[in-house]
Amino acid sequence: MKCVVELPLQLDSFQAQREAMVREQIAERGIRDVRVLEAMRRVVRHEFVPESFRQHSYEDRPLPIGEGQTISQPYIVATMLEHLAIRSGDRVLEIGTGSGYVTALLAQLAAEVFSVERHESLAALAESTLLRLEFRNVKIRVGDGREGWEEYAPYDAILVSAATAAMPPELFAQLREGGRMILPVGPASSQELQLIRKASGSRDIRILEGCRFVPLVEGEAE
Ligand code: SAH
């Protein structure tokens, strides 16, 4: 008799904490998209957190990742992913790779992910983590994310993980007709999350909730 073995979710010592994070911080706060919930159950967030903060990986907050940057709070990540409504065939652009955690979630949800990070050291670490975890549909480049990544445009969805005073026009130009972009807009102290849809070449903007991200810095890091 042929035995069908169902693969369990990745087994690791943080699995119970991860399940609790998804239940208490994400699902109970109103995130309903089953694909987003499933991706968050699968992606091992602690692998993207520096050793010294690993025990805190599943807490309800951002954590330092070096270079003065942070891995985003799980709830805000889930909110952004749910609003983007990513489909399995989508090509996605991410600005601000950071730890690579959101990159991994996007890689679970979409067909291809292109991610731009300003800091060489963060990009290199994120790339090695993603390779180790066998994410093969991701490309990372070091550069100024305000310029997007023209070579692979247009994108079905764009996720910006750092705050900007105004939406960079190059990013909108690289969005496919009907495509969605989500980004925090406002000063360093606090921003609002905006969901922008490209409809007949123009912007259809929805203001979502308040948020707080590190700033999207102009130019490449030295
Ligand atoms: N989603 C990431 C968030 C990292 S914080 C995570 O969860 O780990 C935002 C990131 O944006 C930082 O890594 C920062 O270095 C990067 N960043 C800031 N300005 C940038 C720019 N102009 N271009 C590309 N990346 C930028």
Short mmCIF file of C-alpha atoms and ligand atoms in Angstrom, two decimals:
data_model
loop_
_atom_site.label_atom_id
_atom_site.label_comp_id
_atom_site.label_asym_id
_atom_site.label_seq_id
_atom_site.Cartn_x
_atom_site.Cartn_y
_atom_site.Cartn_z
CA MET A 1 0.00 0.00 0.00
CA LYS A 2 1.27 3.43 -0.89
CA CYS A 3 1.50 5.68 2.06
CA VAL A 4 0.89 9.39 1.60
CA VAL A 5 2.89 11.41 4.06
CA GLU A 6 1.70 14.91 4.74
CA LEU A 7 4.59 17.24 5.37
CA PRO A 8 4.26 18.95 8.73
CA LEU A 9 4.90 22.65 9.10
CA GLN A 10 8.63 23.16 9.56
CA LEU A 11 9.46 21.71 12.98
CA ASP A 12 11.61 23.90 15.15
CA SER A 13 11.84 24.91 18.78
CA PHE A 14 9.96 28.16 18.12
CA GLN A 15 6.96 26.57 16.46
CA ALA A 16 4.59 27.02 19.41
CA GLN A 17 5.61 30.66 19.77
CA ARG A 18 5.06 31.23 16.07
CA GLU A 19 1.61 29.64 16.16
CA ALA A 20 0.73 31.85 19.15
CA MET A 21 2.02 34.94 17.32
CA VAL A 22 -0.20 34.23 14.32
CA ARG A 23 -3.23 33.49 16.47
CA GLU A 24 -2.97 36.30 19.02
CA GLN A 25 -1.22 39.13 17.18
CA ILE A 26 -2.49 38.55 13.65
CA ALA A 27 -5.71 36.52 13.37
CA GLU A 28 -7.36 37.87 16.52
CA ARG A 29 -6.64 41.43 15.37
CA GLY A 30 -8.64 40.89 12.23
CA ILE A 31 -6.30 39.57 9.52
CA ARG A 32 -8.42 37.05 7.59
CA ASP A 33 -6.42 36.25 4.44
CA VAL A 34 -5.66 32.54 4.81
CA ARG A 35 -2.65 32.71 2.50
CA VAL A 36 -1.09 35.44 4.63
CA LEU A 37 -1.80 33.54 7.85
CA GLU A 38 -0.34 30.35 6.41
CA ALA A 39 2.79 32.12 5.12
CA MET A 40 3.35 33.60 8.59
CA ARG A 41 2.99 30.17 10.16
CA ARG A 42 5.60 28.79 7.82
CA VAL A 43 8.29 31.44 7.69
CA VAL A 44 10.69 30.96 10.58
CA ARG A 45 10.98 34.56 11.76
CA HIS A 46 13.71 33.80 14.34
CA GLU A 47 16.12 32.91 11.51
CA PHE A 48 15.96 36.56 10.41
CA VAL A 49 16.64 37.96 13.89
CA PRO A 50 20.20 38.44 15.25
CA GLU A 51 21.30 35.81 17.77
CA SER A 52 21.21 38.27 20.69
CA PHE A 53 17.49 39.03 20.15
CA ARG A 54 16.38 35.58 19.01
CA GLN A 55 14.37 34.83 22.15
CA HIS A 56 12.21 37.88 21.35
CA SER A 57 11.56 36.93 17.71
CA TYR A 58 7.82 36.31 18.13
CA GLU A 59 7.00 39.31 20.30
CA ASP A 60 4.66 42.04 19.15
CA ARG A 61 7.31 44.58 18.12
CA PRO A 62 10.13 45.43 15.74
CA LEU A 63 13.66 44.32 16.73
CA PRO A 64 17.14 45.68 15.87
CA ILE A 65 18.94 44.00 12.94
CA GLY A 66 22.07 46.19 12.74
CA GLU A 67 22.95 49.39 10.81
CA GLY A 68 20.32 51.20 12.91
CA GLN A 69 17.53 49.26 11.14
CA THR A 70 14.77 46.97 12.40
CA ILE A 71 12.85 43.87 11.40
CA SER A 72 9.22 45.05 11.14
CA GLN A 73 6.54 44.19 13.71
CA PRO A 74 4.63 41.05 12.59
CA TYR A 75 1.18 42.69 12.71
CA ILE A 76 2.06 45.61 10.42
CA VAL A 77 3.68 43.17 7.97
CA ALA A 78 0.51 41.05 7.92
CA THR A 79 -1.62 44.17 7.36
CA MET A 80 0.50 45.23 4.40
CA LEU A 81 0.43 41.76 2.87
CA GLU A 82 -3.33 41.42 3.27
CA HIS A 83 -3.98 44.78 1.57
CA LEU A 84 -1.67 43.91 -1.32
CA ALA A 85 -3.78 40.79 -2.07
CA ILE A 86 -0.86 39.01 -3.73
CA ARG A 87 -1.65 36.16 -6.12
CA SER A 88 0.57 33.14 -6.70
CA GLY A 89 1.56 34.27 -10.20
CA ASP A 90 2.54 37.81 -9.18
CA ARG A 91 5.88 39.54 -9.64
CA VAL A 92 6.60 41.68 -6.59
CA LEU A 93 9.06 44.47 -5.82
CA GLU A 94 10.11 45.10 -2.21
CA ILE A 95 11.95 48.23 -1.11
CA GLY A 96 14.01 47.81 2.09
CA THR A 97 15.01 44.13 2.31
CA GLY A 98 16.36 44.57 5.84
CA SER A 99 16.51 41.13 7.46
CA GLY A 100 14.77 39.43 4.51
CA TYR A 101 11.77 38.39 6.65
CA VAL A 102 9.16 40.17 4.53
CA THR A 103 11.04 39.03 1.42
CA ALA A 104 10.51 35.42 2.57
CA LEU A 105 6.79 35.99 3.17
CA LEU A 106 6.45 37.58 -0.26
CA ALA A 107 8.34 34.63 -1.76
CA GLN A 108 5.73 32.29 -0.24
CA LEU A 109 2.86 34.30 -1.67
CA ALA A 110 4.14 35.35 -5.12
CA ALA A 111 5.94 33.82 -8.09
CA GLU A 112 8.95 36.14 -8.09
CA VAL A 113 10.30 38.69 -5.63
CA PHE A 114 12.80 41.47 -6.39
CA SER A 115 14.10 43.33 -3.38
CA VAL A 116 16.29 46.44 -3.08
CA GLU A 117 18.33 47.26 0.05
CA ARG A 118 20.51 50.28 0.66
CA HIS A 119 22.95 48.60 3.09
CA GLU A 120 25.30 46.11 1.51
CA SER A 121 25.82 44.20 4.81
CA LEU A 122 22.05 43.74 5.36
CA ALA A 123 21.49 42.69 1.75
CA ALA A 124 24.29 40.10 1.99
CA LEU A 125 22.98 38.66 5.26
CA ALA A 126 19.38 38.54 4.01
CA GLU A 127 20.53 36.81 0.83
CA SER A 128 22.43 34.12 2.74
CA THR A 129 19.51 33.53 5.13
CA LEU A 130 17.06 33.18 2.24
CA LEU A 131 19.39 30.79 0.42
CA ARG A 132 19.87 28.69 3.54
CA LEU A 133 16.09 28.45 3.92
CA GLU A 134 15.86 27.48 0.22
CA PHE A 135 13.88 30.41 -1.12
CA ARG A 136 14.76 30.31 -4.79
CA ASN A 137 12.37 32.86 -6.29
CA VAL A 138 14.09 35.93 -4.81
CA LYS A 139 16.62 38.41 -6.21
CA ILE A 140 18.23 41.09 -4.05
CA ARG A 141 20.19 44.13 -5.18
CA VAL A 142 22.06 46.83 -3.28
CA GLY A 143 20.95 50.31 -4.27
CA ASP A 144 18.58 53.19 -3.72
CA GLY A 145 15.10 51.71 -3.59
CA ARG A 146 13.52 55.05 -4.50
CA GLU A 147 14.54 54.22 -8.05
CA GLY A 148 12.87 50.80 -7.93
CA TRP A 149 14.30 48.02 -10.13
CA GLU A 150 13.57 48.96 -13.72
CA GLU A 151 15.03 45.80 -15.25
CA TYR A 152 12.21 43.53 -14.05
CA ALA A 153 9.32 46.03 -14.19
CA PRO A 154 6.35 46.13 -14.39
CA TYR A 155 5.35 44.70 -11.00
CA ASP A 156 1.94 43.45 -9.87
CA ALA A 157 2.64 44.66 -6.35
CA ILE A 158 5.19 46.88 -4.59
CA LEU A 159 5.80 46.86 -0.83
CA VAL A 160 7.88 49.65 0.70
CA SER A 161 9.22 48.93 4.20
CA ALA A 162 10.60 52.40 4.99
CA ALA A 163 8.88 55.75 5.39
CA THR A 164 8.89 58.46 2.76
CA ALA A 165 7.54 62.03 2.72
CA ALA A 166 5.96 61.38 -0.67
CA MET A 167 5.61 58.38 -2.96
CA PRO A 168 8.70 58.07 -5.22
CA PRO A 169 7.39 58.54 -8.81
CA GLU A 170 9.73 55.89 -10.27
CA LEU A 171 8.02 53.26 -8.14
CA PHE A 172 4.60 54.20 -9.45
CA ALA A 173 5.97 54.11 -13.01
CA GLN A 174 7.16 50.52 -12.45
CA LEU A 175 3.72 49.35 -11.29
CA ARG A 176 1.62 47.36 -13.76
CA GLU A 177 -1.79 48.73 -14.74
CA GLY A 178 -4.13 47.42 -12.00
CA GLY A 179 -1.13 46.85 -9.72
CA ARG A 180 -1.05 47.76 -6.01
CA MET A 181 1.60 49.50 -3.91
CA ILE A 182 1.66 49.84 -0.14
CA LEU A 183 3.92 52.30 1.66
CA PRO A 184 4.22 54.36 4.84
CA VAL A 185 3.96 58.08 4.02
CA GLY A 186 4.87 60.88 6.43
CA PRO A 187 7.65 62.24 8.64
CA ALA A 188 10.07 60.07 10.66
CA SER A 189 8.00 60.41 13.86
CA SER A 190 4.81 58.79 12.51
CA GLN A 191 3.26 57.95 9.17
CA GLU A 192 0.08 56.68 7.57
CA LEU A 193 -0.04 53.52 5.53
CA GLN A 194 -1.21 54.23 1.96
CA LEU A 195 -2.52 51.68 -0.50
CA ILE A 196 -2.16 52.92 -4.06
CA ARG A 197 -3.73 51.29 -7.10
CA LYS A 198 -2.78 52.13 -10.65
CA ALA A 199 -6.03 52.57 -12.53
CA SER A 200 -5.93 53.85 -16.14
CA GLY A 201 -2.44 55.20 -15.41
CA SER A 202 -3.52 57.32 -12.47
CA ARG A 203 -3.40 56.89 -8.69
CA ASP A 204 -6.26 55.63 -6.64
CA ILE A 205 -5.12 56.23 -3.04
CA ARG A 206 -6.59 54.69 0.12
CA ILE A 207 -5.38 55.89 3.49
CA LEU A 208 -5.14 53.01 5.95
CA GLU A 209 -3.93 53.02 9.53
CA GLY A 210 -1.15 54.94 11.30
CA CYS A 211 2.27 53.29 11.51
CA ARG A 212 5.90 53.93 12.33
CA PHE A 213 8.77 52.83 10.08
CA VAL A 214 12.44 53.81 9.79
CA PRO A 215 12.93 56.44 7.05
CA LEU A 216 13.60 55.65 3.40
CA VAL A 217 16.99 57.28 3.04
CA GLU A 218 18.08 59.04 -0.11
CA GLY A 219 21.04 57.56 -2.00
CA GLU A 220 23.07 54.40 -1.45
CA ALA A 221 24.91 53.78 1.82
CA GLU A 222 28.65 54.52 1.76
N1 SAH B 1 11.04 44.45 5.92
C1 SAH B 1 12.30 44.63 6.59
C2 SAH B 1 12.30 46.02 7.15
C3 SAH B 1 13.63 46.59 7.31
S1 SAH B 1 13.64 48.27 7.87
C4 SAH B 1 12.41 43.60 7.70
O1 SAH B 1 11.37 43.23 8.24
O2 SAH B 1 13.52 43.20 8.05
C5 SAH B 1 13.73 49.15 6.36
C6 SAH B 1 14.90 48.84 5.50
O3 SAH B 1 14.89 49.81 4.43
C7 SAH B 1 16.26 48.96 6.16
O4 SAH B 1 16.95 47.75 5.98
C8 SAH B 1 16.95 50.11 5.42
O5 SAH B 1 18.34 49.93 5.29
C9 SAH B 1 16.24 50.09 4.09
N2 SAH B 1 16.30 51.36 3.35
C10 SAH B 1 16.23 52.62 3.81
N3 SAH B 1 16.31 53.51 2.81
C11 SAH B 1 16.45 52.77 1.67
C12 SAH B 1 16.57 53.11 0.30
N4 SAH B 1 16.59 54.36 -0.13
N5 SAH B 1 16.68 52.09 -0.58
C13 SAH B 1 16.66 50.80 -0.19
N6 SAH B 1 16.54 50.42 1.09
C14 SAH B 1 16.42 51.40 2.01
#
